[in-house]
Amino acid sequence: MIPHSQSAPPATTSRQSRSPVEVLAREATPATSTTTSTTPTTQPTPRRNSAREKLLASAATLFYAQGINAVGIDTIIAHAGVAKMSLYNNFENKNDLIAEVLKREDAVWFARFTSFIESHAAGSARILAVFDFLAQEFDSPTYRGCLFQLACAELPDAAHPGRKAVLSHKHRFRLTLQRLCREASLPHADRVADQLILLTDGAIAWRAMTGSPEPIRRAREVAEALVGK
């Protein structure tokens, strides 16, 4: 990170004839509704000094820096500085922890993303602000790609709760772009939204591989043409 939203193009019967975004949409089983609220769908966040929060924060840091499959439970516990039983008191197993980390990061990311987008004038400016937001993200010296793209590559099992959290995140992002395109009164808004997703995901992947900020600039130029700016 997808079900179809309103006014989506008619579905086809062949997987091969659908776009990559539409294929992803049909595989997702999102936990969110068809809104773009930034309110987390998981349990309320515990106190920031709680063992659960420490474990989630440590796991998020380690998963992003080293990879989900490379980081063991003992490493997470040591990094968090909590008792071993704290992990098993809060999570069923590592897979459950992975899913909860991704849900938490989804809420954190969308809160930041939404705040940035809504600081721009409604219309096409908000669509282009998506690329400006990503450009800011790319500036971080520790940036190594999208956590959700990285997680998807490491979690090939469609039944894994972490993969479902990834697809839920991508579904939520797709709905947001669809809404922005409709608010900008773009013809074929949902189709344009899918094209924008391919631009953003491609730019993120190239930034992770090359370390260059150039891909997001080029993607923004294409987006300008799509929205008529």
PDB file of C-alpha atoms in Angstrom:
ATOM      1  CA  MET A   1       0.000   0.000   0.000  1.00  0.00           C
ATOM      2  CA  ILE A   2      -7.564  -1.686  -3.003  1.00  0.00           C
ATOM      3  CA  PRO A   3     -11.114  -1.608  -3.582  1.00  0.00           C
ATOM      4  CA  HIS A   4     -12.722   0.543  -6.245  1.00  0.00           C
ATOM      5  CA  SER A   5     -14.161   3.858  -5.172  1.00  0.00           C
ATOM      6  CA  GLN A   6     -17.016   5.829  -6.704  1.00  0.00           C
ATOM      7  CA  SER A   7     -16.851   6.456 -10.419  1.00  0.00           C
ATOM      8  CA  ALA A   8     -14.038   3.971 -10.924  1.00  0.00           C
ATOM      9  CA  PRO A   9     -13.597   2.683 -14.502  1.00  0.00           C
ATOM     10  CA  PRO A  10     -15.614  -0.465 -15.284  1.00  0.00           C
ATOM     11  CA  ALA A  11     -13.917  -3.644 -14.100  1.00  0.00           C
ATOM     12  CA  THR A  12     -12.614  -6.138 -16.628  1.00  0.00           C
ATOM     13  CA  THR A  13     -12.522  -9.886 -16.278  1.00  0.00           C
ATOM     14  CA  SER A  14      -8.862 -10.354 -17.135  1.00  0.00           C
ATOM     15  CA  ARG A  15      -6.124  -9.648 -14.590  1.00  0.00           C
ATOM     16  CA  GLN A  16      -3.690  -9.080 -17.448  1.00  0.00           C
ATOM     17  CA  SER A  17      -5.859  -6.318 -18.935  1.00  0.00           C
ATOM     18  CA  ARG A  18      -6.002  -4.286 -15.724  1.00  0.00           C
ATOM     19  CA  SER A  19      -3.524  -1.622 -14.712  1.00  0.00           C
ATOM     20  CA  PRO A  20      -1.048  -2.393 -11.874  1.00  0.00           C
ATOM     21  CA  VAL A  21      -3.011  -0.093  -9.576  1.00  0.00           C
ATOM     22  CA  GLU A  22      -6.310  -1.855 -10.353  1.00  0.00           C
ATOM     23  CA  VAL A  23      -4.703  -5.252  -9.712  1.00  0.00           C
ATOM     24  CA  LEU A  24      -3.477  -3.999  -6.351  1.00  0.00           C
ATOM     25  CA  ALA A  25      -6.940  -2.627  -5.623  1.00  0.00           C
ATOM     26  CA  ARG A  26      -8.558  -6.026  -6.071  1.00  0.00           C
ATOM     27  CA  GLU A  27      -6.031  -7.770  -3.816  1.00  0.00           C
ATOM     28  CA  ALA A  28      -6.392  -5.370  -0.894  1.00  0.00           C
ATOM     29  CA  THR A  29      -8.632  -5.976   2.098  1.00  0.00           C
ATOM     30  CA  PRO A  30      -8.295  -2.590   3.783  1.00  0.00           C
ATOM     31  CA  ALA A  31      -9.101  -1.981   7.424  1.00  0.00           C
ATOM     32  CA  THR A  32     -10.229   1.559   6.670  1.00  0.00           C
ATOM     33  CA  SER A  33     -13.517   2.765   5.226  1.00  0.00           C
ATOM     34  CA  THR A  34     -13.865   4.697   1.992  1.00  0.00           C
ATOM     35  CA  THR A  35     -12.831   7.949   3.632  1.00  0.00           C
ATOM     36  CA  THR A  36      -9.469   9.611   3.938  1.00  0.00           C
ATOM     37  CA  SER A  37      -9.617  10.307   7.659  1.00  0.00           C
ATOM     38  CA  THR A  38      -6.243  10.301   9.378  1.00  0.00           C
ATOM     39  CA  THR A  39      -7.752   8.766  12.517  1.00  0.00           C
ATOM     40  CA  PRO A  40      -6.022   5.427  13.232  1.00  0.00           C
ATOM     41  CA  THR A  41      -8.286   2.403  12.989  1.00  0.00           C
ATOM     42  CA  THR A  42      -6.363   0.522  15.685  1.00  0.00           C
ATOM     43  CA  GLN A  43      -6.710   0.832  19.447  1.00  0.00           C
ATOM     44  CA  PRO A  44      -6.005   4.255  21.007  1.00  0.00           C
ATOM     45  CA  THR A  45      -2.303   4.983  21.313  1.00  0.00           C
ATOM     46  CA  PRO A  46      -1.064   4.062  24.805  1.00  0.00           C
ATOM     47  CA  ARG A  47       0.990   6.394  26.977  1.00  0.00           C
ATOM     48  CA  ARG A  48       4.192   7.296  25.179  1.00  0.00           C
ATOM     49  CA  ASN A  49       6.328   5.780  27.953  1.00  0.00           C
ATOM     50  CA  SER A  50       4.442   2.474  27.930  1.00  0.00           C
ATOM     51  CA  ALA A  51       6.201  -0.746  26.997  1.00  0.00           C
ATOM     52  CA  ARG A  52       3.887  -1.174  24.006  1.00  0.00           C
ATOM     53  CA  GLU A  53       4.750   2.235  22.589  1.00  0.00           C
ATOM     54  CA  LYS A  54       8.460   1.674  23.159  1.00  0.00           C
ATOM     55  CA  LEU A  55       8.288  -1.637  21.333  1.00  0.00           C
ATOM     56  CA  LEU A  56       6.366  -0.123  18.414  1.00  0.00           C
ATOM     57  CA  ALA A  57       8.775   2.801  18.122  1.00  0.00           C
ATOM     58  CA  SER A  58      11.861   0.583  18.319  1.00  0.00           C
ATOM     59  CA  ALA A  59      10.479  -1.941  15.846  1.00  0.00           C
ATOM     60  CA  ALA A  60       9.586   0.831  13.383  1.00  0.00           C
ATOM     61  CA  THR A  61      13.102   2.273  13.578  1.00  0.00           C
ATOM     62  CA  LEU A  62      14.816  -1.098  13.214  1.00  0.00           C
ATOM     63  CA  PHE A  63      12.515  -2.423  10.483  1.00  0.00           C
ATOM     64  CA  TYR A  64      13.110   0.688   8.398  1.00  0.00           C
ATOM     65  CA  ALA A  65      16.877   0.768   8.917  1.00  0.00           C
ATOM     66  CA  GLN A  66      17.643  -2.946   8.641  1.00  0.00           C
ATOM     67  CA  GLY A  67      14.619  -4.683   7.138  1.00  0.00           C
ATOM     68  CA  ILE A  68      11.728  -6.558   8.703  1.00  0.00           C
ATOM     69  CA  ASN A  69      13.110 -10.060   8.225  1.00  0.00           C
ATOM     70  CA  ALA A  70      16.616  -9.104   9.368  1.00  0.00           C
ATOM     71  CA  VAL A  71      15.482  -7.882  12.786  1.00  0.00           C
ATOM     72  CA  GLY A  72      14.750 -10.418  15.491  1.00  0.00           C
ATOM     73  CA  ILE A  73      12.525 -10.155  18.530  1.00  0.00           C
ATOM     74  CA  ASP A  74      15.465 -10.009  20.951  1.00  0.00           C
ATOM     75  CA  THR A  75      16.982  -7.076  19.054  1.00  0.00           C
ATOM     76  CA  ILE A  76      13.711  -5.149  19.273  1.00  0.00           C
ATOM     77  CA  ILE A  77      13.360  -5.861  22.996  1.00  0.00           C
ATOM     78  CA  ALA A  78      16.934  -4.738  23.683  1.00  0.00           C
ATOM     79  CA  HIS A  79      16.490  -1.565  21.625  1.00  0.00           C
ATOM     80  CA  ALA A  80      13.236  -0.753  23.439  1.00  0.00           C
ATOM     81  CA  GLY A  81      14.759  -1.433  26.844  1.00  0.00           C
ATOM     82  CA  VAL A  82      11.777  -3.407  28.114  1.00  0.00           C
ATOM     83  CA  ALA A  83      11.287  -6.829  29.672  1.00  0.00           C
ATOM     84  CA  LYS A  84      10.889  -9.731  27.265  1.00  0.00           C
ATOM     85  CA  MET A  85       7.422 -10.557  28.579  1.00  0.00           C
ATOM     86  CA  SER A  86       6.324  -7.035  27.642  1.00  0.00           C
ATOM     87  CA  LEU A  87       6.373  -8.040  23.999  1.00  0.00           C
ATOM     88  CA  TYR A  88       4.271 -11.148  24.503  1.00  0.00           C
ATOM     89  CA  ASN A  89       1.892  -9.294  26.800  1.00  0.00           C
ATOM     90  CA  ASN A  90       1.177  -6.794  24.019  1.00  0.00           C
ATOM     91  CA  PHE A  91       1.537  -8.782  20.781  1.00  0.00           C
ATOM     92  CA  GLU A  92       0.678 -12.343  19.814  1.00  0.00           C
ATOM     93  CA  ASN A  93       3.883 -12.842  17.826  1.00  0.00           C
ATOM     94  CA  LYS A  94       6.273 -11.023  15.497  1.00  0.00           C
ATOM     95  CA  ASN A  95       3.743 -10.966  12.668  1.00  0.00           C
ATOM     96  CA  ASP A  96       1.269  -9.187  14.922  1.00  0.00           C
ATOM     97  CA  LEU A  97       3.968  -6.694  15.919  1.00  0.00           C
ATOM     98  CA  ILE A  98       4.806  -6.047  12.255  1.00  0.00           C
ATOM     99  CA  ALA A  99       1.162  -5.320  11.441  1.00  0.00           C
ATOM    100  CA  GLU A 100       0.753  -2.994  14.419  1.00  0.00           C
ATOM    101  CA  VAL A 101       3.943  -1.117  13.515  1.00  0.00           C
ATOM    102  CA  LEU A 102       2.669  -0.565   9.980  1.00  0.00           C
ATOM    103  CA  LYS A 103      -0.748   0.610  11.209  1.00  0.00           C
ATOM    104  CA  ARG A 104       0.949   3.022  13.608  1.00  0.00           C
ATOM    105  CA  GLU A 105       3.247   4.364  10.891  1.00  0.00           C
ATOM    106  CA  ASP A 106       0.280   4.734   8.545  1.00  0.00           C
ATOM    107  CA  ALA A 107      -1.440   7.007  11.085  1.00  0.00           C
ATOM    108  CA  VAL A 108       1.729   9.025  11.727  1.00  0.00           C
ATOM    109  CA  TRP A 109       2.509   9.423   8.023  1.00  0.00           C
ATOM    110  CA  PHE A 110      -1.015  10.449   7.049  1.00  0.00           C
ATOM    111  CA  ALA A 111      -1.237  13.010   9.831  1.00  0.00           C
ATOM    112  CA  ARG A 112       1.925  14.660   8.519  1.00  0.00           C
ATOM    113  CA  PHE A 113       0.900  14.286   4.875  1.00  0.00           C
ATOM    114  CA  THR A 114      -2.615  15.670   5.376  1.00  0.00           C
ATOM    115  CA  SER A 115      -1.367  18.672   7.324  1.00  0.00           C
ATOM    116  CA  PHE A 116       1.040  19.541   4.507  1.00  0.00           C
ATOM    117  CA  ILE A 117      -1.489  19.074   1.694  1.00  0.00           C
ATOM    118  CA  GLU A 118      -4.220  21.080   3.403  1.00  0.00           C
ATOM    119  CA  SER A 119      -1.860  24.015   3.884  1.00  0.00           C
ATOM    120  CA  HIS A 120      -2.136  24.597   0.115  1.00  0.00           C
ATOM    121  CA  ALA A 121      -5.014  26.113  -1.817  1.00  0.00           C
ATOM    122  CA  ALA A 122      -7.712  23.667  -2.879  1.00  0.00           C
ATOM    123  CA  GLY A 123      -7.547  22.392  -6.441  1.00  0.00           C
ATOM    124  CA  SER A 124      -4.571  21.395  -8.555  1.00  0.00           C
ATOM    125  CA  ALA A 125      -2.164  23.052  -6.094  1.00  0.00           C
ATOM    126  CA  ARG A 126      -2.947  20.332  -3.580  1.00  0.00           C
ATOM    127  CA  ILE A 127      -2.263  17.620  -6.131  1.00  0.00           C
ATOM    128  CA  LEU A 128       1.150  19.073  -6.905  1.00  0.00           C
ATOM    129  CA  ALA A 129       1.756  19.503  -3.171  1.00  0.00           C
ATOM    130  CA  VAL A 130       1.821  15.695  -2.966  1.00  0.00           C
ATOM    131  CA  PHE A 131       5.074  15.780  -4.918  1.00  0.00           C
ATOM    132  CA  ASP A 132       6.428  18.669  -2.856  1.00  0.00           C
ATOM    133  CA  PHE A 133       5.717  16.676   0.300  1.00  0.00           C
ATOM    134  CA  LEU A 134       7.623  13.698  -1.074  1.00  0.00           C
ATOM    135  CA  ALA A 135      10.506  15.965  -2.072  1.00  0.00           C
ATOM    136  CA  GLN A 136      10.753  17.008   1.579  1.00  0.00           C
ATOM    137  CA  GLU A 137      10.743  13.373   2.665  1.00  0.00           C
ATOM    138  CA  PHE A 138      13.510  12.601   0.182  1.00  0.00           C
ATOM    139  CA  ASP A 139      15.740  15.258   1.756  1.00  0.00           C
ATOM    140  CA  SER A 140      16.245  13.185   4.907  1.00  0.00           C
ATOM    141  CA  PRO A 141      19.782  11.735   5.116  1.00  0.00           C
ATOM    142  CA  THR A 142      18.320   8.501   6.517  1.00  0.00           C
ATOM    143  CA  TYR A 143      15.751   8.071   3.729  1.00  0.00           C
ATOM    144  CA  ARG A 144      15.957   4.606   2.195  1.00  0.00           C
ATOM    145  CA  GLY A 145      12.566   4.390   0.534  1.00  0.00           C
ATOM    146  CA  CYS A 146       8.925   4.008   1.495  1.00  0.00           C
ATOM    147  CA  LEU A 147       8.460   1.807   4.568  1.00  0.00           C
ATOM    148  CA  PHE A 148       5.355   0.303   2.983  1.00  0.00           C
ATOM    149  CA  GLN A 149       7.051  -0.504  -0.328  1.00  0.00           C
ATOM    150  CA  LEU A 150       9.921  -2.093   1.582  1.00  0.00           C
ATOM    151  CA  ALA A 151       7.532  -4.084   3.747  1.00  0.00           C
ATOM    152  CA  CYS A 152       5.566  -5.301   0.736  1.00  0.00           C
ATOM    153  CA  ALA A 153       8.769  -6.669  -0.816  1.00  0.00           C
ATOM    154  CA  GLU A 154       9.530  -8.592   2.384  1.00  0.00           C
ATOM    155  CA  LEU A 155       6.017  -9.906   2.989  1.00  0.00           C
ATOM    156  CA  PRO A 156       4.941 -11.856  -0.123  1.00  0.00           C
ATOM    157  CA  ASP A 157       2.218 -13.849   1.662  1.00  0.00           C
ATOM    158  CA  ALA A 158      -1.127 -12.196   0.913  1.00  0.00           C
ATOM    159  CA  ALA A 159      -2.502 -13.528   4.206  1.00  0.00           C
ATOM    160  CA  HIS A 160       0.221 -11.905   6.318  1.00  0.00           C
ATOM    161  CA  PRO A 161      -1.332  -9.207   8.531  1.00  0.00           C
ATOM    162  CA  GLY A 162       1.571  -6.907   7.721  1.00  0.00           C
ATOM    163  CA  ARG A 163       0.923  -7.154   3.990  1.00  0.00           C
ATOM    164  CA  LYS A 164      -2.738  -6.373   4.601  1.00  0.00           C
ATOM    165  CA  ALA A 165      -1.653  -3.254   6.510  1.00  0.00           C
ATOM    166  CA  VAL A 166       0.525  -2.240   3.554  1.00  0.00           C
ATOM    167  CA  LEU A 167      -2.368  -2.603   1.113  1.00  0.00           C
ATOM    168  CA  SER A 168      -4.642  -0.672   3.461  1.00  0.00           C
ATOM    169  CA  HIS A 169      -2.124   2.192   3.447  1.00  0.00           C
ATOM    170  CA  LYS A 170      -1.936   2.204  -0.359  1.00  0.00           C
ATOM    171  CA  HIS A 171      -5.725   2.066  -0.588  1.00  0.00           C
ATOM    172  CA  ARG A 172      -5.972   5.076   1.706  1.00  0.00           C
ATOM    173  CA  PHE A 173      -3.434   6.985  -0.379  1.00  0.00           C
ATOM    174  CA  ARG A 174      -5.357   6.142  -3.552  1.00  0.00           C
ATOM    175  CA  LEU A 175      -8.605   7.415  -2.057  1.00  0.00           C
ATOM    176  CA  THR A 176      -6.884  10.641  -1.063  1.00  0.00           C
ATOM    177  CA  LEU A 177      -5.594  11.234  -4.586  1.00  0.00           C
ATOM    178  CA  GLN A 178      -9.005  10.443  -6.048  1.00  0.00           C
ATOM    179  CA  ARG A 179     -10.578  12.998  -3.740  1.00  0.00           C
ATOM    180  CA  LEU A 180      -7.981  15.639  -4.637  1.00  0.00           C
ATOM    181  CA  CYS A 181      -8.537  15.030  -8.351  1.00  0.00           C
ATOM    182  CA  ARG A 182     -12.305  15.346  -7.952  1.00  0.00           C
ATOM    183  CA  GLU A 183     -11.939  18.530  -5.917  1.00  0.00           C
ATOM    184  CA  ALA A 184      -9.802  19.914  -8.748  1.00  0.00           C
ATOM    185  CA  SER A 185     -12.650  19.023 -11.174  1.00  0.00           C
ATOM    186  CA  LEU A 186     -10.344  16.954 -13.358  1.00  0.00           C
ATOM    187  CA  PRO A 187     -11.954  14.857 -16.107  1.00  0.00           C
ATOM    188  CA  HIS A 188     -11.533  11.116 -15.441  1.00  0.00           C
ATOM    189  CA  ALA A 189     -10.417  11.943 -11.901  1.00  0.00           C
ATOM    190  CA  ASP A 190      -9.991   8.344 -10.743  1.00  0.00           C
ATOM    191  CA  ARG A 191      -7.891   7.453 -13.777  1.00  0.00           C
ATOM    192  CA  VAL A 192      -5.673  10.481 -13.209  1.00  0.00           C
ATOM    193  CA  ALA A 193      -5.325   9.489  -9.548  1.00  0.00           C
ATOM    194  CA  ASP A 194      -4.029   6.063 -10.583  1.00  0.00           C
ATOM    195  CA  GLN A 195      -1.558   7.694 -12.967  1.00  0.00           C
ATOM    196  CA  LEU A 196      -0.350   9.915 -10.130  1.00  0.00           C
ATOM    197  CA  ILE A 197       0.166   6.863  -7.916  1.00  0.00           C
ATOM    198  CA  LEU A 198       2.405   5.304 -10.547  1.00  0.00           C
ATOM    199  CA  LEU A 199       4.392   8.550 -10.671  1.00  0.00           C
ATOM    200  CA  THR A 200       4.824   8.762  -6.904  1.00  0.00           C
ATOM    201  CA  ASP A 201       5.691   5.099  -6.438  1.00  0.00           C
ATOM    202  CA  GLY A 202       8.160   5.220  -9.306  1.00  0.00           C
ATOM    203  CA  ALA A 203       9.843   8.340  -7.944  1.00  0.00           C
ATOM    204  CA  ILE A 204      10.087   6.781  -4.479  1.00  0.00           C
ATOM    205  CA  ALA A 205      11.694   3.622  -5.872  1.00  0.00           C
ATOM    206  CA  TRP A 206      14.203   5.572  -7.959  1.00  0.00           C
ATOM    207  CA  ARG A 207      15.103   7.824  -5.027  1.00  0.00           C
ATOM    208  CA  ALA A 208      15.749   4.751  -2.878  1.00  0.00           C
ATOM    209  CA  MET A 209      17.952   3.182  -5.550  1.00  0.00           C
ATOM    210  CA  THR A 210      19.906   6.223  -6.704  1.00  0.00           C
ATOM    211  CA  GLY A 211      19.808   8.657  -3.798  1.00  0.00           C
ATOM    212  CA  SER A 212      18.968  11.400  -6.287  1.00  0.00           C
ATOM    213  CA  PRO A 213      16.143  13.935  -5.779  1.00  0.00           C
ATOM    214  CA  GLU A 214      15.759  14.263  -9.552  1.00  0.00           C
ATOM    215  CA  PRO A 215      13.042  11.581 -10.005  1.00  0.00           C
ATOM    216  CA  ILE A 216      10.502  13.472  -7.892  1.00  0.00           C
ATOM    217  CA  ARG A 217      11.162  16.663  -9.869  1.00  0.00           C
ATOM    218  CA  ARG A 218      10.562  14.825 -13.131  1.00  0.00           C
ATOM    219  CA  ALA A 219       7.457  13.164 -11.698  1.00  0.00           C
ATOM    220  CA  ARG A 220       6.117  16.567 -10.661  1.00  0.00           C
ATOM    221  CA  GLU A 221       6.623  17.854 -14.208  1.00  0.00           C
ATOM    222  CA  VAL A 222       4.513  14.989 -15.563  1.00  0.00           C
ATOM    223  CA  ALA A 223       1.895  15.651 -12.876  1.00  0.00           C
ATOM    224  CA  GLU A 224       1.735  19.292 -13.956  1.00  0.00           C
ATOM    225  CA  ALA A 225       0.888  18.135 -17.472  1.00  0.00           C
ATOM    226  CA  LEU A 226      -1.782  15.752 -16.147  1.00  0.00           C
ATOM    227  CA  VAL A 227      -3.542  18.442 -14.115  1.00  0.00           C
ATOM    228  CA  GLY A 228      -3.130  21.129 -16.757  1.00  0.00           C
ATOM    229  CA  LYS A 229      -0.691  23.398 -14.953  1.00  0.00           C
TER     230      LYS A 229
END
